[in-house]
Coordinates of C-alpha atoms in Angstrom, one line a residue:
Chain A
X1 CA 14.1 -15.6 2.8
X2 CA 10.5 -16.3 1.8
X3 CA 9.2 -14.0 -0.9
X4 CA 6.1 -12.0 0.2
X5 CA 3.2 -11.8 -2.2
X6 CA 1.7 -8.4 -3.1
X7 CA -1.5 -9.4 -1.1
X8 CA 0.7 -9.7 2.1
X9 CA 1.2 -6.0 2.0
X10 CA -2.5 -5.2 1.8
X11 CA -3.2 -4.9 5.6
X12 CA -0.6 -2.0 5.6
X13 CA -2.0 -0.3 2.6
X14 CA -4.0 3.0 2.7
X15 CA -7.7 2.5 2.0
X16 CA -7.8 4.6 -1.2
X17 CA -5.2 2.4 -2.7
X18 CA -7.2 -0.7 -1.9
X19 CA -10.3 0.8 -3.3
X20 CA -8.4 1.5 -6.6
X21 CA -7.2 -2.1 -6.7
X22 CA -10.7 -3.4 -5.9
X23 CA -12.1 -1.2 -8.7
X24 CA -9.7 -3.0 -11.1
X25 CA -11.1 -6.2 -10.0
X26 CA -8.6 -7.3 -7.3
X27 CA -10.5 -9.7 -5.0
X28 CA -7.8 -9.7 -2.4
X29 CA -7.9 -5.9 -2.1
X30 CA -11.7 -6.2 -1.7
X31 CA -11.3 -8.8 0.9
X32 CA -9.0 -6.5 2.9
X33 CA -11.7 -3.7 2.6
X34 CA -14.4 -6.0 3.8
X35 CA -12.2 -7.0 6.8
X36 CA -11.6 -3.3 7.6
X37 CA -15.2 -2.0 7.2
X38 CA -17.4 -5.0 8.2
X39 CA -17.5 -3.9 11.9
X40 CA -18.7 -0.3 10.9
X41 CA -21.4 -1.6 8.6
X42 CA -22.6 -4.3 11.1
X43 CA -22.7 -1.8 14.0
X44 CA -24.7 0.7 11.8
X45 CA -27.1 -2.1 10.8
X46 CA -27.5 -3.3 14.4
X47 CA -28.6 0.3 15.4
X48 CA -31.0 0.3 12.5
X49 CA -32.7 -3.1 13.0
X50 CA -32.1 -4.3 16.6
X51 CA -31.4 -7.8 15.3
X52 CA -27.8 -9.1 15.0
X53 CA -28.7 -11.8 12.6
X54 CA -30.7 -9.6 10.3
X55 CA -28.0 -6.9 10.7
X56 CA -25.3 -9.3 9.6
X57 CA -27.5 -10.3 6.6
X58 CA -28.0 -6.8 5.5
X59 CA -24.3 -6.0 6.1
X60 CA -23.5 -8.8 3.7
X61 CA -26.0 -7.4 1.1
X62 CA -24.2 -4.0 1.5
X63 CA -20.7 -5.6 1.1
X64 CA -21.9 -7.5 -2.0
X65 CA -23.3 -4.3 -3.5
X66 CA -19.9 -2.8 -2.9
X67 CA -18.2 -5.5 -4.9
X68 CA -20.8 -5.3 -7.7
X69 CA -20.8 -1.6 -8.1
X70 CA -17.3 -0.4 -7.1
X71 CA -16.3 0.3 -10.6
X72 CA -19.0 3.1 -10.6
X73 CA -17.2 4.8 -7.7
X74 CA -15.3 7.7 -9.4
X75 CA -13.0 8.9 -6.5
X76 CA -11.3 6.3 -4.2
X77 CA -11.4 8.9 -1.4
X78 CA -15.2 9.0 -1.5
X79 CA -15.4 5.4 -0.5
X80 CA -16.5 6.1 3.1
X81 CA -19.5 8.3 2.0
X82 CA -20.4 5.8 -0.8
X83 CA -20.4 2.8 1.6
X84 CA -22.7 4.7 4.0
X85 CA -25.0 5.5 1.1
X86 CA -25.2 1.9 0.0
X87 CA -25.8 0.8 3.7
X88 CA -28.7 3.4 4.1
X89 CA -30.1 2.4 0.8
X90 CA -30.1 -1.3 1.7
X91 CA -31.7 -0.5 5.0
X92 CA -34.4 1.8 3.5
X93 CA -35.2 -0.9 0.9
X94 CA -35.6 -3.4 3.7
X95 CA -37.9 -1.0 5.6
X96 CA -40.0 -0.5 2.5
X97 CA -40.2 -4.2 1.8
X98 CA -41.1 -4.9 5.4
X99 CA -43.8 -2.2 5.3
X100 CA -45.3 -4.1 2.4
X101 CA -45.1 -7.3 4.2
X102 CA -46.3 -6.1 7.6
X103 CA -48.7 -8.5 9.2
X104 CA -47.6 -11.3 6.9
X105 CA -46.0 -13.3 9.7
X106 CA -42.4 -12.0 9.5
X107 CA -40.3 -12.2 12.6
X108 CA -39.9 -9.0 14.4
X109 CA -36.4 -8.0 15.6
X110 CA -36.9 -8.5 19.3
X111 CA -38.0 -12.2 18.7
X112 CA -34.5 -13.1 17.3
X113 CA -31.7 -14.5 19.4
X114 CA -28.9 -12.0 20.1
X115 CA -25.2 -12.7 20.1
X116 CA -22.0 -11.0 21.2
X117 CA -23.8 -7.7 22.0
X118 CA -22.7 -5.8 25.1
X119 CA -25.4 -4.4 27.6
X120 CA -25.4 -0.8 26.5
X121 CA -25.8 -1.7 22.9
X122 CA -28.7 -4.0 23.8
X123 CA -30.5 -1.3 25.7
X124 CA -29.8 1.3 23.0
X125 CA -30.9 -1.1 20.2
X126 CA -34.1 -2.0 22.1
X127 CA -34.9 1.7 22.6
X128 CA -34.2 2.5 19.0
X129 CA -36.4 -0.4 17.9
X130 CA -39.4 1.4 19.5
X131 CA -38.9 4.4 17.2
X132 CA -40.5 4.6 13.7
X133 CA -38.1 3.2 11.2
X134 CA -37.7 6.6 9.4
X135 CA -37.1 8.5 12.7
X136 CA -34.7 5.7 13.8
X137 CA -32.8 6.1 10.5
X138 CA -32.4 9.8 11.0
X139 CA -31.3 9.4 14.7
X140 CA -28.8 6.7 14.0
X141 CA -27.2 8.7 11.0
X142 CA -27.0 11.7 13.2
X143 CA -25.7 10.2 16.4
X144 CA -24.0 7.1 15.3
X145 CA -22.5 8.3 12.0
X146 CA -22.1 11.9 13.0
X147 CA -23.8 13.2 9.7
X148 CA -25.1 16.7 9.5
X149 CA -29.0 17.2 8.9
X150 CA -28.3 18.3 5.4
X151 CA -26.3 15.2 4.6
X152 CA -29.0 12.9 6.0
X153 CA -31.6 14.8 4.0
X154 CA -29.5 14.2 0.8
X155 CA -28.9 10.6 1.7
X156 CA -32.4 9.5 2.6
X157 CA -34.3 11.8 0.2
X158 CA -36.4 13.3 3.1
X159 CA -37.0 17.1 3.3
X160 CA -34.5 18.9 5.6
X161 CA -37.3 20.0 7.9
X162 CA -38.6 16.5 8.3
X163 CA -35.1 15.2 9.2
X164 CA -34.7 17.9 11.8
X165 CA -38.1 17.0 13.4
X166 CA -37.3 13.3 13.2
X167 CA -34.0 13.8 15.0
X168 CA -35.4 16.1 17.7
X169 CA -38.5 13.9 18.4
X170 CA -36.4 10.7 18.1
X171 CA -33.8 12.0 20.5
X172 CA -36.5 13.0 23.0
X173 CA -38.2 9.6 22.8
X174 CA -34.9 7.8 23.2
X175 CA -34.2 9.8 26.3
X176 CA -37.6 9.0 27.8
X177 CA -37.1 5.3 27.0
X178 CA -33.5 5.1 28.2
X179 CA -34.2 7.0 31.4
X180 CA -36.4 4.1 32.4
X181 CA -33.4 1.8 31.9
X182 CA -31.3 4.0 34.1
X183 CA -33.5 3.5 37.2
X184 CA -32.5 0.7 39.5
X185 CA -34.0 -2.6 38.5
X186 CA -36.6 -3.9 40.8
X187 CA -36.6 -7.6 41.5
X188 CA -40.1 -9.1 41.2
X189 CA -40.7 -11.4 44.0
X190 CA -42.6 -14.6 43.1
Chain B
X18 CA -25.2 27.6 9.7
X19 CA -27.3 26.6 12.6
X20 CA -25.5 24.4 15.1
X21 CA -26.9 20.9 15.3
X22 CA -27.2 20.3 18.9
X23 CA -26.8 16.7 20.1
X24 CA -27.7 15.3 23.4
X25 CA -24.3 14.5 25.1
X26 CA -25.7 11.5 27.0
X27 CA -27.1 10.0 23.9
X28 CA -24.0 10.8 22.0
X29 CA -21.9 8.9 24.6
X30 CA -24.3 6.1 24.7
X31 CA -24.0 5.7 20.9
X32 CA -20.2 5.8 21.1
X33 CA -20.3 3.2 23.9
X34 CA -22.5 0.9 21.9
X35 CA -20.0 0.8 19.0
X36 CA -17.5 -2.0 19.3
X37 CA -15.2 -3.9 17.1
X38 CA -16.9 -7.1 15.8
X39 CA -14.9 -10.1 15.0
X40 CA -14.8 -10.1 11.1
X41 CA -13.3 -13.3 9.8
X42 CA -16.6 -15.2 9.5
X43 CA -18.5 -12.5 7.7
X44 CA -15.5 -11.8 5.4
X45 CA -15.3 -15.4 4.4
X46 CA -19.1 -15.5 3.8
X47 CA -18.9 -12.3 1.6
X48 CA -15.9 -13.6 -0.3
X49 CA -17.7 -16.9 -0.8
X50 CA -20.7 -15.1 -2.2
X51 CA -18.6 -13.1 -4.6
X52 CA -16.9 -16.4 -5.8
X53 CA -20.3 -18.1 -6.2
X54 CA -21.4 -15.1 -8.2
X55 CA -18.3 -15.2 -10.4
X56 CA -18.8 -19.0 -11.0
X57 CA -22.5 -18.4 -11.8
X58 CA -21.6 -15.6 -14.3
X59 CA -18.9 -17.8 -15.9
X60 CA -21.2 -20.8 -16.0
X61 CA -24.0 -18.7 -17.5
X62 CA -21.7 -17.2 -20.0
X63 CA -20.4 -20.7 -21.1
X64 CA -24.0 -21.9 -21.4
X65 CA -25.0 -19.0 -23.4
X66 CA -22.0 -19.3 -25.7
X67 CA -22.8 -23.0 -26.3
X68 CA -26.4 -22.2 -27.1
X69 CA -25.4 -19.4 -29.5
X70 CA -22.8 -21.8 -31.1
X71 CA -25.5 -24.5 -31.5
X72 CA -27.9 -22.0 -33.0
X73 CA -25.2 -20.6 -35.2
X74 CA -24.3 -24.2 -36.3
X75 CA -27.9 -25.0 -37.0
X76 CA -28.5 -21.9 -39.1
X77 CA -25.2 -21.3 -40.8
X78 CA -23.6 -24.8 -41.1
X79 CA -25.4 -25.6 -44.5
X80 CA -24.6 -22.3 -46.3
X81 CA -21.0 -22.3 -44.9
X82 CA -20.4 -25.8 -46.2
X83 CA -21.7 -24.8 -49.6
X84 CA -19.6 -21.8 -49.6
X85 CA -16.4 -23.8 -48.7
X86 CA -17.2 -26.3 -51.4
X87 CA -17.6 -23.5 -54.0
X88 CA -14.3 -21.7 -52.9
X89 CA -12.3 -25.0 -53.0
X90 CA -13.7 -25.8 -56.5
X91 CA -12.9 -22.3 -57.7
X92 CA -9.3 -22.5 -56.3
X93 CA -8.6 -26.0 -57.8
X94 CA -9.8 -25.1 -61.3
X95 CA -7.0 -25.7 -63.8
X96 CA -5.5 -22.6 -65.3
X97 CA -4.6 -24.3 -68.7
X98 CA -6.6 -27.2 -70.0
X99 CA -4.1 -30.0 -70.3
X100 CA -6.7 -32.7 -70.9
X101 CA -6.6 -35.9 -68.8
X102 CA -3.3 -37.4 -69.7
X103 CA 0.0 -37.8 -67.8
X104 CA 0.9 -34.1 -68.4
X105 CA -2.2 -33.0 -66.7
X106 CA -1.2 -35.2 -63.7
X107 CA 2.3 -33.9 -63.5
X108 CA 1.2 -30.3 -63.5
X109 CA -1.8 -30.8 -61.4
X110 CA -0.1 -29.4 -58.1
X111 CA 0.7 -26.1 -59.8
X112 CA -1.9 -25.8 -62.5
X113 CA -4.5 -24.1 -60.4
X114 CA -5.5 -20.8 -58.9
X115 CA -4.6 -21.8 -55.3
X116 CA -1.0 -22.6 -56.3
X117 CA -0.7 -19.3 -58.1
X118 CA -2.0 -17.4 -55.0
X119 CA 0.5 -19.3 -52.7
X120 CA 3.4 -18.7 -55.0
X121 CA 2.7 -15.0 -55.6
X122 CA 2.3 -14.5 -51.8
X123 CA 5.6 -16.2 -51.2
X124 CA 7.4 -14.2 -53.9
X125 CA 5.9 -10.9 -52.6
X126 CA 7.1 -11.7 -49.0
X127 CA 10.6 -12.6 -50.4
X128 CA 10.7 -9.4 -52.4
X129 CA 9.5 -7.3 -49.4
X130 CA 12.3 -8.8 -47.3
X131 CA 15.0 -8.2 -50.0
X132 CA 13.8 -4.6 -50.4
X133 CA 13.3 -3.5 -46.8
X134 CA 15.3 -6.0 -44.9
X135 CA 12.4 -6.8 -42.6
X136 CA 10.0 -9.6 -42.7
X137 CA 6.3 -9.1 -42.7
X138 CA 5.8 -12.4 -40.8
X139 CA 7.1 -12.5 -37.4

């Protein structure tokens, strides 16, 4: 009978155990964590930036930050919240950098090619892209991640009142934009 | 706590937009980046060590050599002046501080083993 290596059991291991191993420098455990969490991080980034290529790039940055800083994580059970925090920080850093570079010829999200994205996600991401990045961040964290207003305020550093306003206004604006998508498409005759 | 009302339509739209993305390619890319970073760190560490070694050699090689010469001269000093005849040549291997140090260490170790039954050297 072939002897199984310890790594062969990783797909069946609970996440806190994998996090503990990764904290001790086990790359195989980290690889399993990446495999499990990449979809969540990429989906979140796609909602944020409406650009699959940029979203994947940002997701890679997040996962690299996980590898570089995982020793700072005190409790293995807090991995989910910590990962989300890293993702939001990477996104907000990108937004700030983009604000500084605005008008410097950087490609906008809608100009990039999109891949393997279903219709609903495309419509939603396009609608989200029309919101201000800070409003979008609050709306995505609330609707996509199910975070409370207080948690969002803590994570983003925005005042609680601002977060509430952003979510209310953002949701209203999204409804307006997406209601147009719900109307039957008219074919433009040449 | 005030209830945080969510628009149901929007909520279901967000849920619908979430889908499992194929992860092998991105996992491979992330792992490759961690590997590259590890190699970069190791390479940088090796280079830094080499530079420090060369600087250390450049700064300390002369004084260290002088010190080594002084120590070896001190250790090979004859304990008893036997002149330069055949007697001096015969006793040369043991007529110095180094031999006395080696012999006394050897005797101490043997004595320790006799007294305690255990060896200090494993």
